Amino acid sequence: MATAKKITIHDVALAAGVSVSTVSLVLSGKGRISTATGERVNAAIEELGFVRNRQASALRGGQSGVIGLIVRDLSAPFYAELTAGLTEALEAQDGWFFCFTAVKTASSWHNGFHCY
């Protein structure tokens, strides 16, 4: 059984009749792109079923959108409210939140930090 070809930003650019840079600007919401061009790019994205690779974007942009938190007791009211607020805020910005609990030693905190 053949694997379906993954749709790339290059495929979107070709389908929309624009450059890869223009597609990138539309995806990021930055730059001055005409409404018509933006609509053409978005139509190509929809038609092709393009899914943006957030990890690749983060690597290229130098910002991961990830926040990690290491706590001793996640059931403590302060940390429960903090994690709920962080999760809500980051999800609204397409970010990610990871929480690690470590109750033993400083080395377990260190190991938790490095796993992210």
PDB file of C-alpha atoms in Angstrom:
ATOM      1  CA  MET A   1       0.000   0.000   0.000  1.00  0.00           C
ATOM      2  CA  ALA A   2       1.468   3.339  -1.059  1.00  0.00           C
ATOM      3  CA  THR A   3       1.868   6.120   1.447  1.00  0.00           C
ATOM      4  CA  ALA A   4       0.176   9.400   0.513  1.00  0.00           C
ATOM      5  CA  LYS A   5       2.598  12.196  -0.334  1.00  0.00           C
ATOM      6  CA  LYS A   6       2.846  14.770   2.413  1.00  0.00           C
ATOM      7  CA  ILE A   7       1.687  18.168   1.184  1.00  0.00           C
ATOM      8  CA  THR A   8       4.407  20.791   1.601  1.00  0.00           C
ATOM      9  CA  ILE A   9       4.520  24.560   1.584  1.00  0.00           C
ATOM     10  CA  HIS A  10       6.015  24.260  -1.914  1.00  0.00           C
ATOM     11  CA  ASP A  11       2.878  22.426  -3.109  1.00  0.00           C
ATOM     12  CA  VAL A  12       0.692  25.176  -1.655  1.00  0.00           C
ATOM     13  CA  ALA A  13       2.778  27.874  -3.349  1.00  0.00           C
ATOM     14  CA  LEU A  14       2.528  26.105  -6.701  1.00  0.00           C
ATOM     15  CA  ALA A  15      -1.240  25.615  -6.394  1.00  0.00           C
ATOM     16  CA  ALA A  16      -1.792  29.246  -5.368  1.00  0.00           C
ATOM     17  CA  GLY A  17       0.586  30.639  -7.984  1.00  0.00           C
ATOM     18  CA  VAL A  18       2.735  32.441  -5.415  1.00  0.00           C
ATOM     19  CA  SER A  19       6.175  32.075  -3.896  1.00  0.00           C
ATOM     20  CA  VAL A  20       6.997  29.934  -0.866  1.00  0.00           C
ATOM     21  CA  SER A  21       7.804  33.180   0.979  1.00  0.00           C
ATOM     22  CA  THR A  22       4.292  34.452   0.333  1.00  0.00           C
ATOM     23  CA  VAL A  23       2.751  31.253   1.705  1.00  0.00           C
ATOM     24  CA  SER A  24       4.987  31.559   4.759  1.00  0.00           C
ATOM     25  CA  LEU A  25       3.863  35.161   5.310  1.00  0.00           C
ATOM     26  CA  VAL A  26       0.213  34.158   5.044  1.00  0.00           C
ATOM     27  CA  LEU A  27       0.720  31.317   7.538  1.00  0.00           C
ATOM     28  CA  SER A  28       2.520  33.552  10.023  1.00  0.00           C
ATOM     29  CA  GLY A  29       0.158  36.493   9.588  1.00  0.00           C
ATOM     30  CA  LYS A  30       3.120  38.793   9.015  1.00  0.00           C
ATOM     31  CA  GLY A  31       3.954  41.034   6.118  1.00  0.00           C
ATOM     32  CA  ARG A  32       1.825  42.924   3.663  1.00  0.00           C
ATOM     33  CA  ILE A  33      -0.150  40.433   1.639  1.00  0.00           C
ATOM     34  CA  SER A  34      -3.197  41.497  -0.364  1.00  0.00           C
ATOM     35  CA  THR A  35      -6.547  40.087   0.643  1.00  0.00           C
ATOM     36  CA  ALA A  36      -6.901  38.378  -2.737  1.00  0.00           C
ATOM     37  CA  THR A  37      -3.510  36.685  -2.430  1.00  0.00           C
ATOM     38  CA  GLY A  38      -4.222  35.609   1.150  1.00  0.00           C
ATOM     39  CA  GLU A  39      -7.544  34.129   0.058  1.00  0.00           C
ATOM     40  CA  ARG A  40      -5.864  32.286  -2.830  1.00  0.00           C
ATOM     41  CA  VAL A  41      -3.234  30.818  -0.491  1.00  0.00           C
ATOM     42  CA  ASN A  42      -5.838  29.821   2.093  1.00  0.00           C
ATOM     43  CA  ALA A  43      -7.966  28.207  -0.618  1.00  0.00           C
ATOM     44  CA  ALA A  44      -4.947  26.173  -1.783  1.00  0.00           C
ATOM     45  CA  ILE A  45      -4.221  25.142   1.815  1.00  0.00           C
ATOM     46  CA  GLU A  46      -7.811  23.977   2.239  1.00  0.00           C
ATOM     47  CA  GLU A  47      -7.978  22.234  -1.148  1.00  0.00           C
ATOM     48  CA  LEU A  48      -4.690  20.359  -0.693  1.00  0.00           C
ATOM     49  CA  GLY A  49      -5.252  19.554   2.983  1.00  0.00           C
ATOM     50  CA  PHE A  50      -1.979  21.176   4.016  1.00  0.00           C
ATOM     51  CA  VAL A  51      -1.151  20.858   7.719  1.00  0.00           C
ATOM     52  CA  ARG A  52       1.478  23.182   9.095  1.00  0.00           C
ATOM     53  CA  ASN A  53       4.350  21.488  10.930  1.00  0.00           C
ATOM     54  CA  ARG A  54       4.613  23.604  14.084  1.00  0.00           C
ATOM     55  CA  GLN A  55       7.882  21.989  15.207  1.00  0.00           C
ATOM     56  CA  ALA A  56       9.557  22.819  11.892  1.00  0.00           C
ATOM     57  CA  SER A  57       8.278  26.385  12.107  1.00  0.00           C
ATOM     58  CA  ALA A  58       9.603  26.675  15.641  1.00  0.00           C
ATOM     59  CA  LEU A  59      13.032  25.422  14.620  1.00  0.00           C
ATOM     60  CA  ARG A  60      13.256  27.908  11.760  1.00  0.00           C
ATOM     61  CA  GLY A  61      11.847  30.787  13.791  1.00  0.00           C
ATOM     62  CA  GLY A  62      13.886  30.148  16.920  1.00  0.00           C
ATOM     63  CA  GLN A  63      10.805  30.133  19.176  1.00  0.00           C
ATOM     64  CA  SER A  64       9.142  26.922  20.236  1.00  0.00           C
ATOM     65  CA  GLY A  65       6.029  28.302  21.905  1.00  0.00           C
ATOM     66  CA  VAL A  66       6.619  25.739  24.662  1.00  0.00           C
ATOM     67  CA  ILE A  67       6.644  26.464  28.370  1.00  0.00           C
ATOM     68  CA  GLY A  68       7.648  23.820  30.874  1.00  0.00           C
ATOM     69  CA  LEU A  69       6.937  23.836  34.592  1.00  0.00           C
ATOM     70  CA  ILE A  70       8.385  21.567  37.256  1.00  0.00           C
ATOM     71  CA  VAL A  71       6.459  21.407  40.532  1.00  0.00           C
ATOM     72  CA  ARG A  72       6.463  19.270  43.651  1.00  0.00           C
ATOM     73  CA  ASP A  73       2.715  18.988  44.179  1.00  0.00           C
ATOM     74  CA  LEU A  74       0.377  19.606  41.275  1.00  0.00           C
ATOM     75  CA  SER A  75      -2.635  19.188  43.542  1.00  0.00           C
ATOM     76  CA  ALA A  76      -1.717  22.333  45.511  1.00  0.00           C
ATOM     77  CA  PRO A  77      -4.316  25.021  44.660  1.00  0.00           C
ATOM     78  CA  PHE A  78      -1.696  27.532  43.512  1.00  0.00           C
ATOM     79  CA  TYR A  79      -0.128  25.155  40.988  1.00  0.00           C
ATOM     80  CA  ALA A  80      -3.509  23.851  39.833  1.00  0.00           C
ATOM     81  CA  GLU A  81      -4.648  27.407  39.024  1.00  0.00           C
ATOM     82  CA  LEU A  82      -1.288  28.307  37.498  1.00  0.00           C
ATOM     83  CA  THR A  83      -1.253  25.316  35.162  1.00  0.00           C
ATOM     84  CA  ALA A  84      -4.881  25.870  34.136  1.00  0.00           C
ATOM     85  CA  GLY A  85      -4.148  29.514  33.307  1.00  0.00           C
ATOM     86  CA  LEU A  86      -0.955  28.724  31.417  1.00  0.00           C
ATOM     87  CA  THR A  87      -2.653  25.987  29.430  1.00  0.00           C
ATOM     88  CA  GLU A  88      -5.543  28.252  28.438  1.00  0.00           C
ATOM     89  CA  ALA A  89      -3.277  31.158  27.470  1.00  0.00           C
ATOM     90  CA  LEU A  90      -0.875  29.016  25.462  1.00  0.00           C
ATOM     91  CA  GLU A  91      -3.607  27.119  23.633  1.00  0.00           C
ATOM     92  CA  ALA A  92      -5.089  30.460  22.538  1.00  0.00           C
ATOM     93  CA  GLN A  93      -1.706  31.248  20.940  1.00  0.00           C
ATOM     94  CA  ASP A  94      -1.092  27.751  19.530  1.00  0.00           C
ATOM     95  CA  GLY A  95       1.532  27.152  22.198  1.00  0.00           C
ATOM     96  CA  TRP A  96       2.262  24.089  24.290  1.00  0.00           C
ATOM     97  CA  PHE A  97       2.495  23.602  28.026  1.00  0.00           C
ATOM     98  CA  PHE A  98       4.306  20.711  29.702  1.00  0.00           C
ATOM     99  CA  CYS A  99       4.228  20.019  33.399  1.00  0.00           C
ATOM    100  CA  PHE A 100       6.536  17.665  35.250  1.00  0.00           C
ATOM    101  CA  THR A 101       6.189  16.696  38.887  1.00  0.00           C
ATOM    102  CA  ALA A 102       9.245  15.781  40.934  1.00  0.00           C
ATOM    103  CA  VAL A 103       8.971  15.092  44.617  1.00  0.00           C
ATOM    104  CA  LYS A 104      12.182  13.230  45.388  1.00  0.00           C
ATOM    105  CA  THR A 105      15.452  15.061  44.901  1.00  0.00           C
ATOM    106  CA  ALA A 106      17.033  17.917  43.048  1.00  0.00           C
ATOM    107  CA  SER A 107      18.351  15.408  40.506  1.00  0.00           C
ATOM    108  CA  SER A 108      14.793  14.350  39.631  1.00  0.00           C
ATOM    109  CA  TRP A 109      13.995  18.018  38.911  1.00  0.00           C
ATOM    110  CA  HIS A 110      17.108  18.201  36.755  1.00  0.00           C
ATOM    111  CA  ASN A 111      16.111  15.057  34.837  1.00  0.00           C
ATOM    112  CA  GLY A 112      12.596  16.422  34.340  1.00  0.00           C
ATOM    113  CA  PHE A 113      13.973  19.657  32.934  1.00  0.00           C
ATOM    114  CA  HIS A 114      16.194  17.883  30.419  1.00  0.00           C
ATOM    115  CA  CYS A 115      13.438  15.637  29.097  1.00  0.00           C
ATOM    116  CA  TYR A 116      11.842  18.716  27.495  1.00  0.00           C
TER     117      TYR A 116
END
